[in-house]
């Protein structure tokens, strides 16, 4: 079946050489190779004539409300799962603890498979259908994998998932229950990524990896579109995002820039990108102004444990465009943030999901973020995704005999 190209997409531009390619099933720049990440280009003048606040009022509260800004072909049926328009919570107790004037949490764990990655996968499965594939694959430490498995099941595609040895058991279980074929690679995420890419070329599968697939980032940017619409004229000073491959913060930044260009907001907040100390190649590239150097990884935040991030240029581009900053946090700081976010904000995030809270606390302490400023932290994944880390952060229950005296003694202790 032939599908009409997306109405407002004008082409794909390489972030390295700047060459513009016509729209099609292209993953990376033919001239620059795998380093040549492509960015979807739009006719914003035409979009501005169609998309406005009045028109948005009549649309469903999911991320398909921004259809003009998405690379989706007309006539395709959306997955029935509700993706996007996740809640934003005002958390004054957590704000006081961090030493900031105003703090909000955007809870991406409320998406269908409990993570931010559903935004990307919902686009990925539609692109697979548009380009005539019946099988889609990705490499992931967990969240991208489970989101692809769930969204593939929703639209009737087969999925093959490549995970490294370190992927948490709850995430692997989620993959299997959705019917994905799970391939546990005895190696790193980078090795799983390369094997997945080779398999897609060999077996004719659609490659969902957002590190190199330009369309997946467009799904991720919908969080930025939503933040702009949810806050409007009350936009916070900072948007804080955990960083692994770089495409999440790059996508959110692009969404915010687009909403400013279209007149929905009058300024773009500064982006604060947060990496784990054990996986900080983009932080180092940002601060040294040099090309990224791949590193080994050693962090419990598996979702951002990426030593060879493909989308680092996009991340740095968007952070600099917003006059933002980058910071790295230790695993102990991440575990502390898991406790703080749950106990003072009521949101249970996985390690990578709360790394932004840890980074914000550190940024306030270092004077990067001032005490009179405001921020929204994107909590990218639910804490049930990684129960072992949650157990490290939460402590142990109190054992007690079933009698009141024993209970009183236990409470006193």
mmCIF file of C-alpha atoms in Angstrom:
data_model
loop_
_atom_site.group_PDB
_atom_site.id
_atom_site.type_symbol
_atom_site.label_atom_id
_atom_site.label_comp_id
_atom_site.label_asym_id
_atom_site.label_seq_id
_atom_site.Cartn_x
_atom_site.Cartn_y
_atom_site.Cartn_z
ATOM 1 C CA UNK A 1 0.000 0.000 0.000
ATOM 2 C CA UNK A 2 1.350 3.436 -0.954
ATOM 3 C CA UNK A 3 0.953 6.235 1.591
ATOM 4 C CA UNK A 4 0.928 9.972 0.959
ATOM 5 C CA UNK A 5 3.975 11.723 2.475
ATOM 6 C CA UNK A 6 3.413 13.895 5.566
ATOM 7 C CA UNK A 7 1.844 17.184 4.469
ATOM 8 C CA UNK A 8 4.244 19.665 6.066
ATOM 9 C CA UNK A 9 7.593 17.811 5.944
ATOM 10 C CA UNK A 10 9.996 19.417 3.470
ATOM 11 C CA UNK A 11 13.009 17.122 3.836
ATOM 12 C CA UNK A 12 15.717 15.705 6.090
ATOM 13 C CA UNK A 13 18.799 17.779 6.947
ATOM 14 C CA UNK A 14 22.141 16.377 8.128
ATOM 15 C CA UNK A 15 23.271 17.844 11.449
ATOM 16 C CA UNK A 16 26.931 17.417 10.405
ATOM 17 C CA UNK A 17 27.227 18.637 6.805
ATOM 18 C CA UNK A 18 23.909 20.466 6.469
ATOM 19 C CA UNK A 19 22.884 18.668 3.261
ATOM 20 C CA UNK A 20 19.125 18.516 2.708
ATOM 21 C CA UNK A 21 17.657 15.224 1.491
ATOM 22 C CA UNK A 22 14.146 14.616 0.169
ATOM 23 C CA UNK A 23 11.663 12.906 2.484
ATOM 24 C CA UNK A 24 11.860 9.116 2.521
ATOM 25 C CA UNK A 25 13.003 6.052 4.436
ATOM 26 C CA UNK A 26 16.486 7.430 5.127
ATOM 27 C CA UNK A 27 18.162 6.876 8.500
ATOM 28 C CA UNK A 28 21.485 8.745 8.313
ATOM 29 C CA UNK A 29 23.292 11.024 5.857
ATOM 30 C CA UNK A 30 24.725 8.941 2.978
ATOM 31 C CA UNK A 31 27.705 11.293 2.823
ATOM 32 C CA UNK A 32 28.563 11.405 6.525
ATOM 33 C CA UNK A 33 27.680 7.811 7.412
ATOM 34 C CA UNK A 34 26.333 6.787 10.817
ATOM 35 C CA UNK A 35 27.557 10.066 12.361
ATOM 36 C CA UNK A 36 25.337 12.020 9.977
ATOM 37 C CA UNK A 37 22.185 12.255 12.089
ATOM 38 C CA UNK A 38 19.266 13.714 10.136
ATOM 39 C CA UNK A 39 16.731 16.280 11.350
ATOM 40 C CA UNK A 40 13.186 16.458 9.963
ATOM 41 C CA UNK A 41 12.444 19.839 8.333
ATOM 42 C CA UNK A 42 8.989 21.453 8.145
ATOM 43 C CA UNK A 43 7.189 24.260 6.329
ATOM 44 C CA UNK A 44 6.501 26.350 9.439
ATOM 45 C CA UNK A 45 4.724 29.111 7.510
ATOM 46 C CA UNK A 46 2.165 26.611 6.260
ATOM 47 C CA UNK A 47 1.864 25.064 9.725
ATOM 48 C CA UNK A 48 1.270 28.504 11.291
ATOM 49 C CA UNK A 49 -1.719 28.978 9.001
ATOM 50 C CA UNK A 50 -3.241 25.719 10.271
ATOM 51 C CA UNK A 51 -2.153 25.327 13.900
ATOM 52 C CA UNK A 52 -3.265 27.787 16.555
ATOM 53 C CA UNK A 53 -4.544 27.846 20.144
ATOM 54 C CA UNK A 54 -8.210 27.977 19.096
ATOM 55 C CA UNK A 55 -7.852 24.883 16.919
ATOM 56 C CA UNK A 56 -5.987 22.973 19.643
ATOM 57 C CA UNK A 57 -8.914 23.500 22.063
ATOM 58 C CA UNK A 58 -11.080 21.098 20.085
ATOM 59 C CA UNK A 59 -8.495 18.305 19.845
ATOM 60 C CA UNK A 60 -7.919 15.184 21.929
ATOM 61 C CA UNK A 61 -5.515 15.484 24.850
ATOM 62 C CA UNK A 62 -2.737 13.229 23.566
ATOM 63 C CA UNK A 63 0.328 13.915 21.488
ATOM 64 C CA UNK A 64 -1.513 13.489 18.195
ATOM 65 C CA UNK A 65 -3.010 16.954 18.832
ATOM 66 C CA UNK A 66 0.205 18.300 17.254
ATOM 67 C CA UNK A 67 -0.211 16.356 14.026
ATOM 68 C CA UNK A 68 0.984 19.220 11.788
ATOM 69 C CA UNK A 69 4.355 19.049 13.574
ATOM 70 C CA UNK A 70 4.715 15.278 13.236
ATOM 71 C CA UNK A 71 6.047 13.252 10.281
ATOM 72 C CA UNK A 72 2.878 11.143 10.020
ATOM 73 C CA UNK A 73 1.328 10.297 6.660
ATOM 74 C CA UNK A 74 -2.357 11.143 6.203
ATOM 75 C CA UNK A 75 -4.745 8.220 6.489
ATOM 76 C CA UNK A 76 -2.753 6.108 8.944
ATOM 77 C CA UNK A 77 -4.673 4.865 11.993
ATOM 78 C CA UNK A 78 -3.101 5.880 15.296
ATOM 79 C CA UNK A 79 -2.394 3.226 17.940
ATOM 80 C CA UNK A 80 -5.344 3.000 20.328
ATOM 81 C CA UNK A 81 -3.083 3.466 23.372
ATOM 82 C CA UNK A 82 -3.122 6.930 24.964
ATOM 83 C CA UNK A 83 0.307 8.505 24.469
ATOM 84 C CA UNK A 84 1.295 11.926 25.752
ATOM 85 C CA UNK A 85 -0.360 14.859 27.513
ATOM 86 C CA UNK A 86 1.136 13.595 30.760
ATOM 87 C CA UNK A 87 0.396 15.520 33.963
ATOM 88 C CA UNK A 88 2.496 18.316 35.444
ATOM 89 C CA UNK A 89 2.567 18.544 39.244
ATOM 90 C CA UNK A 90 3.431 21.547 41.386
ATOM 91 C CA UNK A 91 5.633 20.140 44.214
ATOM 92 C CA UNK A 92 6.399 22.889 46.772
ATOM 93 C CA UNK A 93 7.855 20.531 49.421
ATOM 94 C CA UNK A 94 10.406 19.168 46.971
ATOM 95 C CA UNK A 95 11.127 22.710 45.741
ATOM 96 C CA UNK A 96 11.989 23.820 49.283
ATOM 97 C CA UNK A 97 14.222 20.796 49.774
ATOM 98 C CA UNK A 98 16.147 21.592 46.580
ATOM 99 C CA UNK A 99 16.331 25.290 47.406
ATOM 100 C CA UNK A 100 14.403 26.587 44.410
ATOM 101 C CA UNK A 101 11.448 28.976 44.274
ATOM 102 C CA UNK A 102 9.085 26.838 42.186
ATOM 103 C CA UNK A 103 9.307 23.248 40.966
ATOM 104 C CA UNK A 104 7.132 21.066 38.757
ATOM 105 C CA UNK A 105 7.397 17.410 37.792
ATOM 106 C CA UNK A 106 6.156 16.146 34.423
ATOM 107 C CA UNK A 107 5.352 12.479 35.030
ATOM 108 C CA UNK A 108 6.140 10.496 31.872
ATOM 109 C CA UNK A 109 5.584 7.259 33.768
ATOM 110 C CA UNK A 110 1.892 7.780 33.016
ATOM 111 C CA UNK A 111 2.383 6.727 29.375
ATOM 112 C CA UNK A 112 1.108 3.271 28.273
ATOM 113 C CA UNK A 113 4.314 1.308 28.983
ATOM 114 C CA UNK A 114 5.306 3.703 31.796
ATOM 115 C CA UNK A 115 8.016 5.746 30.115
ATOM 116 C CA UNK A 116 8.759 8.722 27.903
ATOM 117 C CA UNK A 117 9.829 6.360 25.103
ATOM 118 C CA UNK A 118 6.207 5.645 24.114
ATOM 119 C CA UNK A 119 6.226 9.024 22.368
ATOM 120 C CA UNK A 120 8.985 7.850 20.023
ATOM 121 C CA UNK A 121 7.701 4.313 19.519
ATOM 122 C CA UNK A 122 4.215 5.502 18.552
ATOM 123 C CA UNK A 123 5.833 7.366 15.652
ATOM 124 C CA UNK A 124 8.180 4.478 14.902
ATOM 125 C CA UNK A 125 5.446 1.896 14.372
ATOM 126 C CA UNK A 126 3.544 4.249 12.058
ATOM 127 C CA UNK A 127 6.685 4.853 9.990
ATOM 128 C CA UNK A 128 7.223 1.093 9.753
ATOM 129 C CA UNK A 129 3.675 0.658 8.436
ATOM 130 C CA UNK A 130 4.042 3.601 6.042
ATOM 131 C CA UNK A 131 7.266 2.213 4.570
ATOM 132 C CA UNK A 132 5.833 -1.305 4.190
ATOM 133 C CA UNK A 133 7.508 -3.224 7.041
ATOM 134 C CA UNK A 134 5.830 -5.935 9.103
ATOM 135 C CA UNK A 135 8.682 -6.250 11.621
ATOM 136 C CA UNK A 136 10.398 -3.589 13.689
ATOM 137 C CA UNK A 137 13.493 -3.812 15.891
ATOM 138 C CA UNK A 138 15.515 -1.787 18.349
ATOM 139 C CA UNK A 139 18.346 -2.028 20.841
ATOM 140 C CA UNK A 140 17.647 -0.735 24.320
ATOM 141 C CA UNK A 141 18.536 -0.974 27.980
ATOM 142 C CA UNK A 142 14.816 -1.338 28.607
ATOM 143 C CA UNK A 143 12.385 1.549 28.157
ATOM 144 C CA UNK A 144 12.657 2.024 24.389
ATOM 145 C CA UNK A 145 12.376 -1.738 24.075
ATOM 146 C CA UNK A 146 9.260 -2.124 26.210
ATOM 147 C CA UNK A 147 7.599 0.836 24.512
ATOM 148 C CA UNK A 148 8.325 -0.624 21.079
ATOM 149 C CA UNK A 149 7.013 -4.034 22.164
ATOM 150 C CA UNK A 150 3.801 -2.496 23.507
ATOM 151 C CA UNK A 151 3.174 -0.175 20.558
ATOM 152 C CA UNK A 152 4.009 -2.943 18.055
ATOM 153 C CA UNK A 153 1.473 -5.201 19.745
ATOM 154 C CA UNK A 154 -1.105 -2.400 19.550
ATOM 155 C CA UNK A 155 -0.781 -2.065 15.758
ATOM 156 C CA UNK A 156 -0.080 -5.725 14.878
ATOM 157 C CA UNK A 157 3.644 -5.582 14.043
ATOM 158 C CA UNK A 158 6.246 -8.165 15.052
ATOM 159 C CA UNK A 159 9.104 -6.846 17.183
ATOM 160 C CA UNK A 160 12.670 -7.983 17.830
ATOM 161 C CA UNK A 161 14.418 -6.426 20.809
ATOM 162 C CA UNK A 162 18.164 -6.463 21.523
ATOM 163 C CA UNK A 163 19.020 -5.816 25.183
ATOM 164 C CA UNK A 164 22.419 -5.843 26.923
ATOM 165 C CA UNK A 165 23.105 -8.113 29.886
ATOM 166 C CA UNK A 166 22.548 -5.236 32.332
ATOM 167 C CA UNK A 167 18.873 -4.657 31.374
ATOM 168 C CA UNK A 168 16.685 -4.905 34.524
ATOM 169 C CA UNK A 169 14.491 -8.010 34.826
ATOM 170 C CA UNK A 170 11.167 -6.091 35.132
ATOM 171 C CA UNK A 171 11.822 -4.432 31.776
ATOM 172 C CA UNK A 172 12.646 -7.744 30.109
ATOM 173 C CA UNK A 173 9.466 -9.248 31.570
ATOM 174 C CA UNK A 174 7.463 -6.374 30.116
ATOM 175 C CA UNK A 175 8.960 -7.088 26.685
ATOM 176 C CA UNK A 176 8.051 -10.748 26.838
ATOM 177 C CA UNK A 177 4.471 -10.179 27.977
ATOM 178 C CA UNK A 178 3.905 -7.969 24.915
ATOM 179 C CA UNK A 179 5.058 -10.848 22.696
ATOM 180 C CA UNK A 180 8.384 -9.413 21.540
ATOM 181 C CA UNK A 181 11.258 -11.673 20.548
ATOM 182 C CA UNK A 182 13.895 -10.690 23.100
ATOM 183 C CA UNK A 183 17.586 -11.203 22.299
ATOM 184 C CA UNK A 184 19.812 -10.746 25.344
ATOM 185 C CA UNK A 185 23.202 -9.719 24.001
ATOM 186 C CA UNK A 186 26.244 -10.719 26.057
ATOM 187 C CA UNK A 187 27.849 -7.301 25.850
ATOM 188 C CA UNK A 188 27.298 -3.573 26.185
ATOM 189 C CA UNK A 189 24.433 -1.415 24.940
ATOM 190 C CA UNK A 190 26.691 -0.222 22.123
ATOM 191 C CA UNK A 191 27.294 -3.828 20.998
ATOM 192 C CA UNK A 192 23.551 -4.542 21.148
ATOM 193 C CA UNK A 193 22.932 -1.375 19.099
ATOM 194 C CA UNK A 194 25.412 -2.411 16.392
ATOM 195 C CA UNK A 195 24.026 -5.957 16.233
ATOM 196 C CA UNK A 196 20.487 -4.609 15.890
ATOM 197 C CA UNK A 197 21.533 -2.315 13.044
ATOM 198 C CA UNK A 198 23.216 -5.225 11.235
ATOM 199 C CA UNK A 199 20.162 -7.434 11.754
ATOM 200 C CA UNK A 200 17.818 -4.795 10.321
ATOM 201 C CA UNK A 201 19.960 -4.581 7.196
ATOM 202 C CA UNK A 202 20.252 -8.379 6.903
ATOM 203 C CA UNK A 203 16.624 -9.355 7.558
ATOM 204 C CA UNK A 204 14.755 -6.313 6.240
ATOM 205 C CA UNK A 205 13.365 -5.102 9.568
ATOM 206 C CA UNK A 206 12.478 -1.482 10.329
ATOM 207 C CA UNK A 207 15.090 0.130 12.576
ATOM 208 C CA UNK A 208 13.391 1.982 15.453
ATOM 209 C CA UNK A 209 16.619 3.075 17.164
ATOM 210 C CA UNK A 210 16.074 6.748 17.991
ATOM 211 C CA UNK A 211 19.832 7.323 18.067
ATOM 212 C CA UNK A 212 19.885 7.173 14.265
ATOM 213 C CA UNK A 213 16.239 7.182 13.116
ATOM 214 C CA UNK A 214 15.303 10.850 12.484
ATOM 215 C CA UNK A 215 11.559 10.303 12.859
ATOM 216 C CA UNK A 216 11.675 8.974 16.420
ATOM 217 C CA UNK A 217 12.995 12.277 17.798
ATOM 218 C CA UNK A 218 9.867 13.935 16.411
ATOM 219 C CA UNK A 219 7.807 11.839 18.798
ATOM 220 C CA UNK A 220 10.055 12.822 21.689
ATOM 221 C CA UNK A 221 9.709 16.517 20.903
ATOM 222 C CA UNK A 222 5.994 16.325 21.731
ATOM 223 C CA UNK A 223 6.950 16.599 25.423
ATOM 224 C CA UNK A 224 8.431 19.999 24.586
ATOM 225 C CA UNK A 225 5.294 20.963 22.662
ATOM 226 C CA UNK A 226 3.194 19.967 25.666
ATOM 227 C CA UNK A 227 5.339 21.821 28.187
ATOM 228 C CA UNK A 228 4.916 24.970 26.090
ATOM 229 C CA UNK A 229 1.146 24.553 25.941
ATOM 230 C CA UNK A 230 0.734 23.466 29.575
ATOM 231 C CA UNK A 231 2.681 26.431 30.963
ATOM 232 C CA UNK A 232 2.052 29.100 28.303
ATOM 233 C CA UNK A 233 2.972 32.530 29.657
ATOM 234 C CA UNK A 234 4.006 30.973 32.999
ATOM 235 C CA UNK A 235 6.926 29.103 31.467
ATOM 236 C CA UNK A 236 9.510 28.055 34.101
ATOM 237 C CA UNK A 237 13.087 29.271 33.871
ATOM 238 C CA UNK A 238 14.510 25.759 33.366
ATOM 239 C CA UNK A 239 13.486 22.449 31.798
ATOM 240 C CA UNK A 240 15.554 19.622 33.308
ATOM 241 C CA UNK A 241 16.077 16.358 31.414
ATOM 242 C CA UNK A 242 18.205 13.263 32.024
ATOM 243 C CA UNK A 243 20.522 12.511 29.080
ATOM 244 C CA UNK A 244 21.702 9.208 27.632
ATOM 245 C CA UNK A 245 21.885 9.154 23.852
ATOM 246 C CA UNK A 246 20.968 12.836 23.574
ATOM 247 C CA UNK A 247 17.803 12.539 21.494
ATOM 248 C CA UNK A 248 15.378 13.103 24.397
ATOM 249 C CA UNK A 249 16.700 16.508 25.420
ATOM 250 C CA UNK A 250 17.368 17.314 21.767
ATOM 251 C CA UNK A 251 13.763 16.508 20.904
ATOM 252 C CA UNK A 252 12.285 18.435 23.838
ATOM 253 C CA UNK A 253 14.426 21.430 22.920
ATOM 254 C CA UNK A 254 13.239 21.285 19.314
ATOM 255 C CA UNK A 255 9.607 21.149 20.449
ATOM 256 C CA UNK A 256 10.046 24.226 22.635
ATOM 257 C CA UNK A 257 11.786 26.127 19.830
ATOM 258 C CA UNK A 258 8.957 25.250 17.427
ATOM 259 C CA UNK A 259 6.296 26.497 19.856
ATOM 260 C CA UNK A 260 8.130 29.804 20.169
ATOM 261 C CA UNK A 261 8.438 30.060 16.397
ATOM 262 C CA UNK A 262 4.689 29.474 16.039
ATOM 263 C CA UNK A 263 3.857 32.076 18.692
ATOM 264 C CA UNK A 264 2.546 29.800 21.450
ATOM 265 C CA UNK A 265 5.247 31.020 23.878
ATOM 266 C CA UNK A 266 7.355 34.153 23.934
ATOM 267 C CA UNK A 267 10.546 32.600 25.291
ATOM 268 C CA UNK A 268 12.269 29.209 25.465
ATOM 269 C CA UNK A 269 13.349 28.072 28.945
ATOM 270 C CA UNK A 270 16.959 27.073 29.538
ATOM 271 C CA UNK A 271 17.685 23.358 29.241
ATOM 272 C CA UNK A 272 19.622 21.556 31.976
ATOM 273 C CA UNK A 273 20.948 18.219 30.743
ATOM 274 C CA UNK A 274 21.885 15.677 33.406
ATOM 275 C CA UNK A 275 24.095 12.627 32.908
ATOM 276 C CA UNK A 276 25.344 10.021 35.373
ATOM 277 C CA UNK A 277 28.984 10.353 36.457
ATOM 278 C CA UNK A 278 29.480 6.819 35.180
ATOM 279 C CA UNK A 279 28.222 7.732 31.685
ATOM 280 C CA UNK A 280 29.011 11.379 30.951
ATOM 281 C CA UNK A 281 30.483 11.672 27.441
ATOM 282 C CA UNK A 282 28.065 14.425 26.352
ATOM 283 C CA UNK A 283 28.764 16.480 29.496
ATOM 284 C CA UNK A 284 32.479 16.280 28.722
ATOM 285 C CA UNK A 285 31.989 17.219 25.062
ATOM 286 C CA UNK A 286 29.774 20.134 26.113
ATOM 287 C CA UNK A 287 32.295 21.580 28.558
ATOM 288 C CA UNK A 288 35.419 21.000 26.433
ATOM 289 C CA UNK A 289 33.850 22.174 23.136
ATOM 290 C CA UNK A 290 35.409 19.127 21.481
ATOM 291 C CA UNK A 291 33.984 16.191 19.564
ATOM 292 C CA UNK A 292 32.557 13.453 21.729
ATOM 293 C CA UNK A 293 34.890 10.714 22.957
ATOM 294 C CA UNK A 294 33.170 7.342 23.552
ATOM 295 C CA UNK A 295 33.557 5.989 27.086
ATOM 296 C CA UNK A 296 32.774 2.890 29.110
ATOM 297 C CA UNK A 297 29.750 3.110 31.421
ATOM 298 C CA UNK A 298 29.249 2.318 35.082
ATOM 299 C CA UNK A 299 25.962 3.517 36.574
ATOM 300 C CA UNK A 300 22.805 1.996 38.016
ATOM 301 C CA UNK A 301 20.771 4.389 35.824
ATOM 302 C CA UNK A 302 20.575 1.870 32.988
ATOM 303 C CA UNK A 303 18.347 3.989 30.749
ATOM 304 C CA UNK A 304 21.075 6.640 30.410
ATOM 305 C CA UNK A 305 24.065 4.284 30.522
ATOM 306 C CA UNK A 306 25.218 5.151 26.995
ATOM 307 C CA UNK A 307 28.951 5.382 26.325
ATOM 308 C CA UNK A 308 28.666 6.071 22.590
ATOM 309 C CA UNK A 309 25.687 8.419 22.199
ATOM 310 C CA UNK A 310 24.681 8.948 18.579
ATOM 311 C CA UNK A 311 22.632 12.089 19.084
ATOM 312 C CA UNK A 312 25.125 14.129 21.091
ATOM 313 C CA UNK A 313 25.298 16.911 18.495
ATOM 314 C CA UNK A 314 21.537 17.431 18.619
ATOM 315 C CA UNK A 315 21.618 17.527 22.435
ATOM 316 C CA UNK A 316 24.424 20.089 22.611
ATOM 317 C CA UNK A 317 22.886 22.155 19.812
ATOM 318 C CA UNK A 318 19.581 22.505 21.677
ATOM 319 C CA UNK A 319 21.183 23.123 25.082
ATOM 320 C CA UNK A 320 23.372 25.899 23.663
ATOM 321 C CA UNK A 321 20.446 27.362 21.706
ATOM 322 C CA UNK A 322 18.547 27.720 25.006
ATOM 323 C CA UNK A 323 21.628 29.110 26.828
ATOM 324 C CA UNK A 324 21.439 26.043 29.040
ATOM 325 C CA UNK A 325 23.927 23.906 30.939
ATOM 326 C CA UNK A 326 24.974 20.302 31.591
ATOM 327 C CA UNK A 327 25.891 18.552 34.808
ATOM 328 C CA UNK A 328 26.745 15.013 36.003
ATOM 329 C CA UNK A 329 25.562 13.275 39.183
ATOM 330 C CA UNK A 330 26.723 10.218 41.131
ATOM 331 C CA UNK A 331 24.691 7.053 41.666
ATOM 332 C CA UNK A 332 24.340 7.971 45.350
ATOM 333 C CA UNK A 333 22.862 11.331 44.336
ATOM 334 C CA UNK A 334 20.454 9.516 42.003
ATOM 335 C CA UNK A 335 19.323 7.126 44.769
ATOM 336 C CA UNK A 336 18.812 10.111 47.067
ATOM 337 C CA UNK A 337 16.715 11.740 44.349
ATOM 338 C CA UNK A 338 14.548 8.608 44.094
ATOM 339 C CA UNK A 339 13.701 8.969 47.782
ATOM 340 C CA UNK A 340 13.205 12.742 47.623
ATOM 341 C CA UNK A 341 11.024 12.685 44.529
ATOM 342 C CA UNK A 342 8.747 9.997 45.949
ATOM 343 C CA UNK A 343 8.533 11.292 49.522
ATOM 344 C CA UNK A 344 8.320 15.021 48.788
ATOM 345 C CA UNK A 345 6.751 14.968 45.325
ATOM 346 C CA UNK A 346 4.656 11.797 45.310
ATOM 347 C CA UNK A 347 6.181 10.564 42.037
ATOM 348 C CA UNK A 348 8.031 7.218 41.900
ATOM 349 C CA UNK A 349 10.701 7.431 39.220
ATOM 350 C CA UNK A 350 13.340 4.965 38.082
ATOM 351 C CA UNK A 351 17.026 6.023 38.425
ATOM 352 C CA UNK A 352 17.257 7.662 35.005
ATOM 353 C CA UNK A 353 13.815 9.131 35.542
ATOM 354 C CA UNK A 354 14.884 11.072 38.636
ATOM 355 C CA UNK A 355 18.443 11.878 37.556
ATOM 356 C CA UNK A 356 17.093 15.297 36.558
ATOM 357 C CA UNK A 357 16.034 15.956 40.160
ATOM 358 C CA UNK A 358 19.527 15.011 41.352
ATOM 359 C CA UNK A 359 21.052 17.276 38.719
ATOM 360 C CA UNK A 360 18.793 20.175 39.624
ATOM 361 C CA UNK A 361 19.721 19.886 43.302
ATOM 362 C CA UNK A 362 23.412 19.949 42.376
ATOM 363 C CA UNK A 363 22.915 22.837 39.944
ATOM 364 C CA UNK A 364 21.216 24.906 42.684
ATOM 365 C CA UNK A 365 24.067 24.126 45.098
ATOM 366 C CA UNK A 366 26.638 25.212 42.487
ATOM 367 C CA UNK A 367 24.782 28.420 41.638
ATOM 368 C CA UNK A 368 23.963 27.353 38.074
ATOM 369 C CA UNK A 369 20.259 27.558 38.923
ATOM 370 C CA UNK A 370 19.422 30.456 41.229
ATOM 371 C CA UNK A 371 17.242 30.042 44.318
ATOM 372 C CA UNK A 372 14.654 32.507 42.985
ATOM 373 C CA UNK A 373 14.166 30.587 39.726
ATOM 374 C CA UNK A 374 11.660 27.913 38.665
ATOM 375 C CA UNK A 375 12.026 24.570 36.893
ATOM 376 C CA UNK A 376 10.134 21.608 35.509
ATOM 377 C CA UNK A 377 11.852 18.217 35.676
ATOM 378 C CA UNK A 378 10.822 15.561 33.160
ATOM 379 C CA UNK A 379 10.522 12.250 35.072
ATOM 380 C CA UNK A 380 11.182 9.939 32.153
ATOM 381 C CA UNK A 381 10.236 6.537 33.584
ATOM 382 C CA UNK A 382 8.342 4.821 36.413
ATOM 383 C CA UNK A 383 10.218 3.371 39.397
ATOM 384 C CA UNK A 384 8.658 -0.073 39.012
ATOM 385 C CA UNK A 385 10.857 -0.431 35.925
ATOM 386 C CA UNK A 386 13.862 -1.058 38.209
ATOM 387 C CA UNK A 387 12.816 -2.563 41.531
ATOM 388 C CA UNK A 388 16.375 -3.476 42.583
ATOM 389 C CA UNK A 389 17.457 0.166 42.531
ATOM 390 C CA UNK A 390 14.244 1.190 44.270
ATOM 391 C CA UNK A 391 14.990 -1.319 47.045
ATOM 392 C CA UNK A 392 18.437 0.234 47.465
ATOM 393 C CA UNK A 393 16.888 3.665 47.829
ATOM 394 C CA UNK A 394 13.892 2.827 49.980
ATOM 395 C CA UNK A 395 15.256 0.778 52.894
ATOM 396 C CA UNK A 396 13.607 -2.196 54.622
ATOM 397 C CA UNK A 397 10.161 -2.748 56.195
ATOM 398 C CA UNK A 398 9.784 -3.180 59.971
ATOM 399 C CA UNK A 399 9.045 -6.758 61.049
ATOM 400 C CA UNK A 400 6.571 -6.998 63.923
ATOM 401 C CA UNK A 401 4.556 -9.654 65.761
ATOM 402 C CA UNK A 402 0.749 -9.359 65.419
ATOM 403 C CA UNK A 403 0.168 -7.709 68.819
ATOM 404 C CA UNK A 404 -0.064 -4.098 70.015
ATOM 405 C CA UNK A 405 2.793 -4.250 72.531
ATOM 406 C CA UNK A 406 5.170 -5.456 69.868
ATOM 407 C CA UNK A 407 3.951 -2.680 67.556
ATOM 408 C CA UNK A 408 4.558 -0.021 70.249
ATOM 409 C CA UNK A 409 8.091 -1.322 70.857
ATOM 410 C CA UNK A 410 8.829 -1.397 67.127
ATOM 411 C CA UNK A 411 7.614 2.188 66.677
ATOM 412 C CA UNK A 412 9.764 3.352 69.613
ATOM 413 C CA UNK A 413 12.842 1.718 68.058
#
